[in-house]
């Protein structure tokens, strides 16, 4: 895993001409392909309805969670508290929205524009405890880059 190399590719994707949705999709595909323990990679975006996240571009298995209120599940908690959430074992989490029995852990990083949450990066893994501080720092940097698209 070469996080620095991947960050450069993400920056190139963001700098190229094109639609935001397509850029976000390319980023999800890149992350899933390049990082072995990233089994589902997607964006949830804040829409017109306050306090609600909507599923954006993703790479991985389809999910029934296309709309998540702030505070609900890991995604909703990360948005509500405006902070990165890492859950190394989702079976031990009481406020968890299950997408698949294969998912064992999750990291969610809010995307901020100024003081406001505008979306988040959500990553599921089929392994228990795969996420490190390097993952957190890497994904928080990607969130900063993605925020420039909004």
PDB file of C-alpha atoms in Angstrom:
ATOM      1  CA  UNK A   1       0.000   0.000   0.000  1.00  0.00           C
ATOM      2  CA  UNK A   2       1.507   3.229  -1.099  1.00  0.00           C
ATOM      3  CA  UNK A   3      -0.767   5.874   0.370  1.00  0.00           C
ATOM      4  CA  UNK A   4       1.351   8.761  -0.960  1.00  0.00           C
ATOM      5  CA  UNK A   5       1.151   7.412  -4.516  1.00  0.00           C
ATOM      6  CA  UNK A   6      -2.615   6.926  -4.209  1.00  0.00           C
ATOM      7  CA  UNK A   7      -3.016  10.487  -2.887  1.00  0.00           C
ATOM      8  CA  UNK A   8      -1.235  11.796  -5.985  1.00  0.00           C
ATOM      9  CA  UNK A   9      -3.632   9.856  -8.233  1.00  0.00           C
ATOM     10  CA  UNK A  10      -6.630  11.202  -6.276  1.00  0.00           C
ATOM     11  CA  UNK A  11      -5.297  14.736  -6.776  1.00  0.00           C
ATOM     12  CA  UNK A  12      -4.937  14.050 -10.524  1.00  0.00           C
ATOM     13  CA  UNK A  13      -8.541  12.783 -10.689  1.00  0.00           C
ATOM     14  CA  UNK A  14      -9.781  15.914  -8.911  1.00  0.00           C
ATOM     15  CA  UNK A  15      -7.759  18.251 -11.150  1.00  0.00           C
ATOM     16  CA  UNK A  16      -9.017  16.745 -14.428  1.00  0.00           C
ATOM     17  CA  UNK A  17     -11.990  18.116 -16.329  1.00  0.00           C
ATOM     18  CA  UNK A  18     -15.239  16.301 -15.761  1.00  0.00           C
ATOM     19  CA  UNK A  19     -18.301  15.868 -13.625  1.00  0.00           C
ATOM     20  CA  UNK A  20     -18.020  15.603  -9.847  1.00  0.00           C
ATOM     21  CA  UNK A  21     -20.005  12.337  -9.724  1.00  0.00           C
ATOM     22  CA  UNK A  22     -17.624  10.675 -12.172  1.00  0.00           C
ATOM     23  CA  UNK A  23     -14.600  11.862 -10.206  1.00  0.00           C
ATOM     24  CA  UNK A  24     -16.059  10.492  -6.959  1.00  0.00           C
ATOM     25  CA  UNK A  25     -16.779   7.165  -8.667  1.00  0.00           C
ATOM     26  CA  UNK A  26     -13.194   6.964  -9.953  1.00  0.00           C
ATOM     27  CA  UNK A  27     -11.874   7.656  -6.446  1.00  0.00           C
ATOM     28  CA  UNK A  28     -14.006   4.850  -4.940  1.00  0.00           C
ATOM     29  CA  UNK A  29     -12.798   2.438  -7.608  1.00  0.00           C
ATOM     30  CA  UNK A  30      -9.155   3.444  -7.072  1.00  0.00           C
ATOM     31  CA  UNK A  31      -9.337   2.989  -3.293  1.00  0.00           C
ATOM     32  CA  UNK A  32     -11.070  -0.390  -3.512  1.00  0.00           C
ATOM     33  CA  UNK A  33      -8.576  -1.672  -6.089  1.00  0.00           C
ATOM     34  CA  UNK A  34      -5.429  -0.317  -4.408  1.00  0.00           C
ATOM     35  CA  UNK A  35      -6.053  -1.023  -0.714  1.00  0.00           C
ATOM     36  CA  UNK A  36      -6.635  -4.744  -0.045  1.00  0.00           C
ATOM     37  CA  UNK A  37      -8.719  -4.315   3.121  1.00  0.00           C
ATOM     38  CA  UNK A  38     -11.089  -1.744   1.562  1.00  0.00           C
ATOM     39  CA  UNK A  39     -13.917  -4.058   0.449  1.00  0.00           C
ATOM     40  CA  UNK A  40     -16.642  -1.426  -0.020  1.00  0.00           C
ATOM     41  CA  UNK A  41     -15.852   2.230  -0.690  1.00  0.00           C
ATOM     42  CA  UNK A  42     -18.496   4.887  -1.063  1.00  0.00           C
ATOM     43  CA  UNK A  43     -19.532   8.457  -0.508  1.00  0.00           C
ATOM     44  CA  UNK A  44     -22.577   9.636   1.375  1.00  0.00           C
ATOM     45  CA  UNK A  45     -23.510  13.234   0.609  1.00  0.00           C
ATOM     46  CA  UNK A  46     -25.688  15.756   2.418  1.00  0.00           C
ATOM     47  CA  UNK A  47     -28.619  16.709   0.213  1.00  0.00           C
ATOM     48  CA  UNK A  48     -31.356  19.328   0.401  1.00  0.00           C
ATOM     49  CA  UNK A  49     -32.955  17.748   3.464  1.00  0.00           C
ATOM     50  CA  UNK A  50     -31.069  18.887   6.594  1.00  0.00           C
ATOM     51  CA  UNK A  51     -29.614  16.156   8.788  1.00  0.00           C
ATOM     52  CA  UNK A  52     -29.796  13.485   6.078  1.00  0.00           C
ATOM     53  CA  UNK A  53     -27.088  11.626   4.159  1.00  0.00           C
ATOM     54  CA  UNK A  54     -27.729  10.219   0.683  1.00  0.00           C
ATOM     55  CA  UNK A  55     -25.747   7.460  -0.971  1.00  0.00           C
ATOM     56  CA  UNK A  56     -23.453   8.813  -3.647  1.00  0.00           C
ATOM     57  CA  UNK A  57     -20.990   7.004  -5.906  1.00  0.00           C
ATOM     58  CA  UNK A  58     -19.643   3.727  -4.519  1.00  0.00           C
ATOM     59  CA  UNK A  59     -17.698   0.630  -5.525  1.00  0.00           C
ATOM     60  CA  UNK A  60     -18.685  -2.700  -4.024  1.00  0.00           C
ATOM     61  CA  UNK A  61     -21.857  -4.637  -3.312  1.00  0.00           C
ATOM     62  CA  UNK A  62     -25.171  -2.755  -3.542  1.00  0.00           C
ATOM     63  CA  UNK A  63     -26.528  -1.437  -0.242  1.00  0.00           C
ATOM     64  CA  UNK A  64     -30.066  -0.845   0.963  1.00  0.00           C
ATOM     65  CA  UNK A  65     -28.854   2.162   2.973  1.00  0.00           C
ATOM     66  CA  UNK A  66     -29.434   4.891   0.397  1.00  0.00           C
ATOM     67  CA  UNK A  67     -30.606   7.462   2.978  1.00  0.00           C
ATOM     68  CA  UNK A  68     -29.193   7.734   6.525  1.00  0.00           C
ATOM     69  CA  UNK A  69     -30.239  10.290   9.157  1.00  0.00           C
ATOM     70  CA  UNK A  70     -27.520  12.058  11.142  1.00  0.00           C
ATOM     71  CA  UNK A  71     -26.928  10.105  14.363  1.00  0.00           C
ATOM     72  CA  UNK A  72     -28.007   6.720  12.929  1.00  0.00           C
ATOM     73  CA  UNK A  73     -25.354   4.051  12.434  1.00  0.00           C
ATOM     74  CA  UNK A  74     -21.653   4.757  12.077  1.00  0.00           C
ATOM     75  CA  UNK A  75     -22.211   7.060   9.085  1.00  0.00           C
ATOM     76  CA  UNK A  76     -24.849   9.108  10.869  1.00  0.00           C
ATOM     77  CA  UNK A  77     -22.741   9.393  14.020  1.00  0.00           C
ATOM     78  CA  UNK A  78     -19.679  10.572  12.070  1.00  0.00           C
ATOM     79  CA  UNK A  79     -21.783  13.255  10.361  1.00  0.00           C
ATOM     80  CA  UNK A  80     -23.502  14.366  13.566  1.00  0.00           C
ATOM     81  CA  UNK A  81     -20.271  14.600  15.575  1.00  0.00           C
ATOM     82  CA  UNK A  82     -18.175  15.868  12.638  1.00  0.00           C
ATOM     83  CA  UNK A  83     -15.423  13.371  13.371  1.00  0.00           C
ATOM     84  CA  UNK A  84     -13.850  10.222  11.972  1.00  0.00           C
ATOM     85  CA  UNK A  85     -15.280   6.995  13.343  1.00  0.00           C
ATOM     86  CA  UNK A  86     -13.354   3.719  13.280  1.00  0.00           C
ATOM     87  CA  UNK A  87     -15.155   0.553  14.327  1.00  0.00           C
ATOM     88  CA  UNK A  88     -12.740  -2.378  14.324  1.00  0.00           C
ATOM     89  CA  UNK A  89     -15.473  -4.959  15.065  1.00  0.00           C
ATOM     90  CA  UNK A  90     -19.005  -3.998  14.025  1.00  0.00           C
ATOM     91  CA  UNK A  91     -20.493  -6.943  15.964  1.00  0.00           C
ATOM     92  CA  UNK A  92     -19.662  -5.027  19.164  1.00  0.00           C
ATOM     93  CA  UNK A  93     -21.334  -1.789  18.035  1.00  0.00           C
ATOM     94  CA  UNK A  94     -24.922  -1.154  19.173  1.00  0.00           C
ATOM     95  CA  UNK A  95     -25.689   1.741  16.784  1.00  0.00           C
ATOM     96  CA  UNK A  96     -24.691  -0.028  13.565  1.00  0.00           C
ATOM     97  CA  UNK A  97     -26.533  -0.346  10.231  1.00  0.00           C
ATOM     98  CA  UNK A  98     -25.520  -3.654   8.680  1.00  0.00           C
ATOM     99  CA  UNK A  99     -24.996  -3.711   4.930  1.00  0.00           C
ATOM    100  CA  UNK A 100     -23.852  -7.323   4.726  1.00  0.00           C
ATOM    101  CA  UNK A 101     -22.874 -10.137   7.090  1.00  0.00           C
ATOM    102  CA  UNK A 102     -19.450 -10.039   5.379  1.00  0.00           C
ATOM    103  CA  UNK A 103     -18.695  -6.595   6.829  1.00  0.00           C
ATOM    104  CA  UNK A 104     -16.565  -6.888   9.957  1.00  0.00           C
ATOM    105  CA  UNK A 105     -15.254  -3.323  10.378  1.00  0.00           C
ATOM    106  CA  UNK A 106     -15.867   0.196   9.126  1.00  0.00           C
ATOM    107  CA  UNK A 107     -14.210   3.605   8.946  1.00  0.00           C
ATOM    108  CA  UNK A 108     -16.166   6.767   8.184  1.00  0.00           C
ATOM    109  CA  UNK A 109     -14.488  10.123   7.542  1.00  0.00           C
ATOM    110  CA  UNK A 110     -16.543  13.313   7.285  1.00  0.00           C
ATOM    111  CA  UNK A 111     -15.973  15.682   4.378  1.00  0.00           C
ATOM    112  CA  UNK A 112     -16.064  19.249   5.654  1.00  0.00           C
ATOM    113  CA  UNK A 113     -16.551  22.545   3.821  1.00  0.00           C
ATOM    114  CA  UNK A 114     -15.661  25.159   6.392  1.00  0.00           C
ATOM    115  CA  UNK A 115     -17.591  24.233   9.543  1.00  0.00           C
ATOM    116  CA  UNK A 116     -20.216  22.168   7.715  1.00  0.00           C
ATOM    117  CA  UNK A 117     -20.380  18.443   6.958  1.00  0.00           C
ATOM    118  CA  UNK A 118     -21.101  18.076   3.251  1.00  0.00           C
ATOM    119  CA  UNK A 119     -20.554  14.334   2.983  1.00  0.00           C
ATOM    120  CA  UNK A 120     -18.364  11.472   4.058  1.00  0.00           C
ATOM    121  CA  UNK A 121     -16.179   8.645   2.884  1.00  0.00           C
ATOM    122  CA  UNK A 122     -17.446   5.267   4.108  1.00  0.00           C
ATOM    123  CA  UNK A 123     -15.262   2.163   3.909  1.00  0.00           C
ATOM    124  CA  UNK A 124     -16.222  -1.354   4.957  1.00  0.00           C
ATOM    125  CA  UNK A 125     -13.801  -4.226   5.434  1.00  0.00           C
ATOM    126  CA  UNK A 126     -14.385  -7.971   5.606  1.00  0.00           C
ATOM    127  CA  UNK A 127     -11.601  -8.190   8.222  1.00  0.00           C
ATOM    128  CA  UNK A 128     -11.707  -7.423  11.931  1.00  0.00           C
ATOM    129  CA  UNK A 129      -9.372  -4.605  13.062  1.00  0.00           C
ATOM    130  CA  UNK A 130      -7.722  -3.726   9.730  1.00  0.00           C
ATOM    131  CA  UNK A 131      -7.749   0.070  10.123  1.00  0.00           C
ATOM    132  CA  UNK A 132      -4.716   1.927  11.492  1.00  0.00           C
ATOM    133  CA  UNK A 133      -3.822   5.545  12.184  1.00  0.00           C
ATOM    134  CA  UNK A 134      -2.282   5.569   8.699  1.00  0.00           C
ATOM    135  CA  UNK A 135      -5.692   4.712   7.206  1.00  0.00           C
ATOM    136  CA  UNK A 136      -7.267   7.516   9.232  1.00  0.00           C
ATOM    137  CA  UNK A 137      -4.664  10.098   8.161  1.00  0.00           C
ATOM    138  CA  UNK A 138      -4.805   8.926   4.533  1.00  0.00           C
ATOM    139  CA  UNK A 139      -8.602   9.072   4.339  1.00  0.00           C
ATOM    140  CA  UNK A 140      -8.800  12.404   6.155  1.00  0.00           C
ATOM    141  CA  UNK A 141      -6.413  13.802   3.541  1.00  0.00           C
ATOM    142  CA  UNK A 142      -8.608  12.386   0.762  1.00  0.00           C
ATOM    143  CA  UNK A 143     -11.648  14.003   2.415  1.00  0.00           C
ATOM    144  CA  UNK A 144      -9.826  17.363   2.308  1.00  0.00           C
ATOM    145  CA  UNK A 145      -9.074  16.895  -1.391  1.00  0.00           C
ATOM    146  CA  UNK A 146     -12.645  15.804  -2.182  1.00  0.00           C
ATOM    147  CA  UNK A 147     -14.044  18.855  -0.346  1.00  0.00           C
ATOM    148  CA  UNK A 148     -12.511  21.035  -3.077  1.00  0.00           C
ATOM    149  CA  UNK A 149     -15.041  19.544  -5.528  1.00  0.00           C
ATOM    150  CA  UNK A 150     -17.938  21.171  -3.651  1.00  0.00           C
TER     151      UNK A 150
END
